[in-house]
Coordinates of N, CA and C in Angstrom, one line a residue:
M1 N -20.5 -10.7 4.5 CA -19.7 -10.1 3.8 C -20.3 -8.7 3.6
K2 N -21.5 -8.0 3.4 CA -21.9 -6.8 3.4 C -21.1 -6.5 4.9
T3 N -21.6 -6.7 5.8 CA -21.2 -5.9 7.0 C -19.8 -5.7 7.1
I4 N -19.0 -6.9 6.4 CA -17.6 -6.4 6.6 C -17.0 -5.6 5.8
V5 N -17.6 -5.2 4.9 CA -17.2 -4.2 3.6 C -18.1 -2.9 4.3
K6 N -19.1 -3.1 5.0 CA -19.6 -1.8 5.7 C -18.8 -1.2 6.6
C7 N -18.1 -2.1 7.5 CA -17.2 -1.7 8.6 C -16.1 -1.1 8.4
Y8 N -15.6 -1.8 7.3 CA -14.2 -1.2 6.5 C -13.9 -1.0 5.7
W9 N -15.0 -0.4 4.7 CA -14.4 0.1 3.8 C -13.6 1.5 4.1
K10 N -13.7 2.2 4.9 CA -13.0 3.3 5.2 C -11.8 3.1 5.2
S11 N -11.5 2.2 5.7 CA -9.6 2.0 6.2 C -9.3 1.3 4.8
C12 N -9.9 0.5 4.3 CA -9.5 -0.3 2.7 C -9.7 0.8 1.6
L13 N -9.9 2.0 1.8 CA -10.0 3.4 0.6 C -8.8 3.9 1.1
V14 N -8.3 4.2 2.5 CA -7.0 4.5 2.7 C -6.0 4.0 2.5
L15 N -6.1 2.4 2.3 CA -5.0 1.8 2.2 C -4.7 1.4 0.6
G16 N -6.2 1.9 -0.1 CA -5.4 1.8 -1.7 C -5.2 3.4 -2.1
I17 N -5.3 4.3 -1.2 CA -5.0 5.6 -1.5 C -3.2 5.5 -1.2
F18 N -3.1 4.3 -0.3 CA -1.4 4.3 0.1 C -0.9 3.8 -0.5
T19 N -1.8 2.5 -1.5 CA -1.0 1.8 -2.4 C -1.0 2.2 -3.7
F20 N -1.7 3.3 -4.1 CA -1.7 3.7 -5.3 C -0.3 5.0 -5.2
L21 N -0.2 5.5 -4.2 CA 0.9 6.4 -3.9 C 2.8 5.4 -4.0
E22 N 2.6 4.7 -3.5 CA 3.7 3.9 -3.2 C 4.1 3.4 -4.7
E23 N 2.9 2.9 -4.9 CA 3.2 2.0 -6.6 C 3.5 3.1 -7.5
G24 N 2.5 4.3 -7.5 CA 3.1 5.3 -8.3 C 4.8 5.9 -8.5
T25 N 5.5 6.3 -7.0 CA 6.7 6.2 -6.9 C 7.8 5.3 -7.2
K26 N 7.0 4.1 -7.0 CA 8.2 2.6 -7.9 C 7.7 2.9 -9.3
V27 N 6.8 3.7 -10.1 CA 7.2 3.4 -11.3 C 7.9 5.0 -11.8
V28 N 7.1 5.5 -11.1 CA 8.5 7.2 -11.5 C 10.3 6.6 -11.3
Q29 N 10.2 5.8 -10.6 CA 11.9 5.7 -10.2 C 12.6 5.5 -11.4
P30 N 12.6 4.3 -12.4 CA 13.2 3.9 -13.5 C 13.1 5.5 -14.1
I31 N 11.8 5.9 -14.1 CA 11.8 7.1 -15.2 C 13.4 8.2 -15.0
F32 N 13.4 8.6 -13.5 CA 14.3 9.3 -13.3 C 15.6 8.7 -13.5
L33 N 15.8 7.5 -13.2 CA 17.0 6.6 -13.5 C 17.5 6.5 -14.8
G34 N 16.5 6.0 -16.0 CA 17.1 6.6 -17.0 C 17.3 7.8 -17.5
K35 N 16.6 8.8 -17.2 CA 17.1 10.2 -17.3 C 18.5 10.5 -17.0
M36 N 19.1 9.4 -15.9 CA 20.6 10.0 -15.7 C 21.4 9.4 -16.1
V37 N 20.9 8.1 -16.7 CA 22.1 7.3 -17.5 C 21.9 8.1 -19.0
I38 N 20.7 8.6 -19.4 CA 21.2 9.2 -20.4 C 22.1 10.6 -20.6
Y39 N 22.1 11.3 -19.1 CA 22.9 12.3 -19.0 C 24.2 11.9 -19.0
V40 N 24.8 10.5 -18.3 CA 26.0 10.6 -18.1 C 26.7 9.7 -19.3
E41 N 25.6 9.4 -20.3 CA 26.3 9.0 -21.6 C 26.3 9.9 -22.6
N42 N 25.8 10.9 -22.2 CA 25.9 12.5 -23.6 C 26.3 13.3 -22.6
Y43 N 27.4 12.7 -21.4 CA 28.1 14.1 -21.0 C 28.9 15.3 -21.6
D44 N 28.3 16.4 -21.4 CA 29.2 17.6 -21.9 C 29.7 18.5 -20.8
P45 N 30.9 18.9 -20.6 CA 31.1 19.5 -19.5 C 30.7 21.0 -19.6
A46 N 30.9 21.4 -20.8 CA 30.1 22.9 -21.0 C 28.7 22.8 -21.3
N47 N 27.6 22.2 -20.8 CA 26.2 22.3 -21.1 C 25.9 22.3 -19.6
S48 N 25.6 23.4 -18.9 CA 25.6 23.8 -17.6 C 24.1 23.5 -17.5
A49 N 23.2 23.6 -18.7 CA 21.6 23.2 -18.2 C 21.6 21.6 -18.1
A50 N 22.0 21.2 -19.1 CA 22.1 20.1 -18.5 C 22.5 19.1 -17.4
L51 N 23.6 19.7 -16.7 CA 23.7 19.5 -15.6 C 22.7 19.9 -14.4
H52 N 22.2 20.7 -14.1 CA 21.2 21.5 -13.7 C 19.5 20.7 -13.7
E53 N 19.2 19.8 -15.3 CA 18.8 19.2 -15.3 C 18.7 17.7 -14.6
A54 N 20.1 17.3 -14.4 CA 20.6 15.9 -14.0 C 20.5 16.2 -12.6
Y55 N 20.6 17.5 -12.1 CA 20.3 17.5 -10.6 C 18.9 17.3 -10.0
G56 N 18.2 17.9 -11.0 CA 16.9 17.7 -10.9 C 16.3 16.3 -10.8
Y57 N 16.6 15.5 -12.0 CA 16.4 14.1 -11.8 C 16.8 13.5 -10.9
A58 N 18.0 14.0 -10.1 CA 19.0 13.3 -8.7 C 17.9 13.7 -7.3
A59 N 17.7 14.7 -7.5 CA 16.4 15.0 -6.5 C 15.3 14.3 -6.6
G60 N 15.0 14.6 -7.5 CA 13.4 13.2 -8.1 C 13.5 12.4 -7.7
L61 N 14.8 11.4 -7.9 CA 14.8 10.3 -7.4 C 14.9 9.8 -6.0
S62 N 16.1 11.3 -6.0 CA 16.3 10.8 -3.9 C 14.6 10.9 -3.2
A63 N 13.9 11.9 -3.6 CA 12.0 12.2 -3.3 C 11.5 11.1 -3.3
C64 N 11.6 10.5 -4.3 CA 10.9 9.0 -4.9 C 11.0 7.8 -3.6
V65 N 12.2 8.0 -4.0 CA 12.7 6.7 -2.6 C 12.8 7.2 -1.4
L66 N 12.9 7.9 -0.8 CA 12.5 8.9 0.7 C 11.1 8.9 0.7
V67 N 9.8 9.4 0.0 CA 8.7 8.5 0.1 C 8.2 7.3 0.0
W68 N 8.7 6.5 -0.7 CA 8.5 5.3 -1.0 C 8.4 4.4 0.0
A69 N 10.1 4.8 1.3 CA 10.4 4.0 2.5 C 9.5 4.9 3.4
I70 N 9.2 5.7 3.6 CA 7.9 6.2 4.3 C 6.6 5.9 4.5
L71 N 5.9 6.0 2.9 CA 4.8 5.2 2.6 C 4.6 3.8 2.7
H72 N 6.0 3.2 2.3 CA 5.7 1.7 2.5 C 5.7 1.1 4.3
H73 N 6.6 1.4 4.4 CA 6.4 1.5 6.3 C 4.6 1.4 6.7
V74 N 4.4 2.7 6.1 CA 2.8 3.2 7.0 C 1.8 1.8 6.4
Y75 N 1.9 1.8 5.5 CA 1.4 1.3 4.4 C 1.0 -0.4 5.5
F76 N 2.2 -1.0 5.3 CA 2.5 -2.7 6.3 C 2.0 -2.1 7.4
Y77 N 2.1 -1.1 7.8 CA 1.5 -1.3 9.7 C -0.3 -1.2 9.1
H78 N -0.4 -0.4 8.8 CA -1.9 -0.4 8.8 C -2.7 -1.5 8.1
I79 N -2.3 -2.1 7.2 CA -2.5 -3.4 6.4 C -2.0 -4.6 7.3
Q80 N -1.4 -4.9 8.2 CA -1.5 -5.4 8.9 C -2.5 -5.3 9.8
R81 N -3.2 -3.9 10.5 CA -4.2 -4.0 11.9 C -5.3 -4.1 11.2
V82 N -5.7 -3.9 9.9 CA -6.9 -4.2 9.1 C -6.7 -5.6 8.9
G83 N -5.4 -6.7 9.0 CA -6.1 -8.0 8.4 C -6.3 -8.1 9.9
M84 N -5.7 -8.0 11.0 CA -5.8 -8.5 12.1 C -7.4 -8.3 12.4
R85 N -8.0 -7.3 12.8 CA -9.4 -6.5 12.2 C -10.5 -7.6 11.5
L86 N -9.8 -7.9 10.3 CA -11.2 -8.7 9.9 C -11.0 -9.9 10.1
R87 N -9.7 -10.5 10.5 CA -9.5 -11.8 11.1 C -11.0 -12.2 11.9
V88 N -10.4 -11.2 13.0 CA -11.2 -11.5 14.1 C -12.9 -11.3 13.9
A89 N -13.1 -10.5 12.7 CA -14.4 -10.1 12.4 C -15.2 -11.7 11.5
V90 N -14.2 -12.3 11.1 CA -14.8 -13.4 10.6 C -15.1 -14.5 11.1
C91 N -13.9 -14.2 12.5 CA -14.0 -15.6 13.4 C -15.1 -15.8 13.9
H92 N -15.7 -14.1 14.6 CA -16.9 -13.7 15.0 C -17.7 -13.8 14.3
M93 N -18.0 -14.2 12.9 CA -19.4 -14.3 12.4 C -19.4 -15.8 12.2
I94 N -18.1 -16.6 12.3 CA -18.2 -17.7 12.4 C -19.0 -18.7 13.3
Y95 N -18.4 -18.0 14.5 CA -18.9 -18.6 15.8 C -20.2 -18.5 16.1
R96 N -20.7 -17.1 15.7 CA -22.1 -17.1 15.9 C -22.7 -17.8 15.2
K97 N -22.6 -18.1 13.7 CA -23.3 -18.9 13.0 C -23.5 -20.2 13.3
V98 N -22.4 -20.6 14.0 CA -22.3 -22.5 14.6 C -23.3 -22.1 15.6
N99 N -22.8 -21.5 16.5 CA -23.9 -21.0 17.9 C -25.3 -21.2 17.0
V100 N -25.4 -20.6 16.2 CA -27.5 -20.5 16.0 C -27.7 -21.3 15.3
T101 N -26.7 -22.4 14.6 CA -27.1 -23.6 14.0 C -27.3 -24.7 15.1
R102 N -26.5 -24.4 16.1 CA -26.6 -25.6 17.0 C -28.0 -25.2 18.1
H103 N -27.9 -24.2 18.2 CA -29.4 -24.1 19.3 C -30.5 -24.3 18.9
H104 N -30.6 -24.1 17.1 CA -31.8 -24.8 16.6 C -31.8 -26.2 16.1
G105 N -30.9 -26.7 16.7 CA -30.9 -28.1 16.3 C -30.5 -28.5 15.0
V106 N -29.9 -27.9 14.6 CA -29.5 -28.2 12.9 C -27.8 -28.2 13.2
Y107 N -27.2 -29.2 13.3 CA -25.5 -29.5 13.0 C -25.2 -30.3 12.2
L108 N -24.3 -29.1 11.3 CA -23.7 -29.7 10.0 C -22.4 -30.2 10.2
P109 N -22.2 -31.6 9.9 CA -20.5 -31.6 9.9 C -19.9 -31.1 9.4

């Protein structure tokens, strides 16, 4: 297990950063959406400052959706690659362990 951690800690750290950013955008989206709902509920045609604020919330919501869409696909691609590498590494460790135990005459059923 120590060897796997030594080999793959960098990729897991990068994936952790991707996960943090992806989850951060998912947390911020409802906040922007709530601000948009508040603007619609308290609509005042004479208040142009509120309109510009609502435009900012809409832009923020759109940016969050775009960032989430891009990060999600990048994250999923890299997590699949790391998963396959880990599977190969663990299978290799098991294979070597079985060969060593058979070579020394110790067979554990």
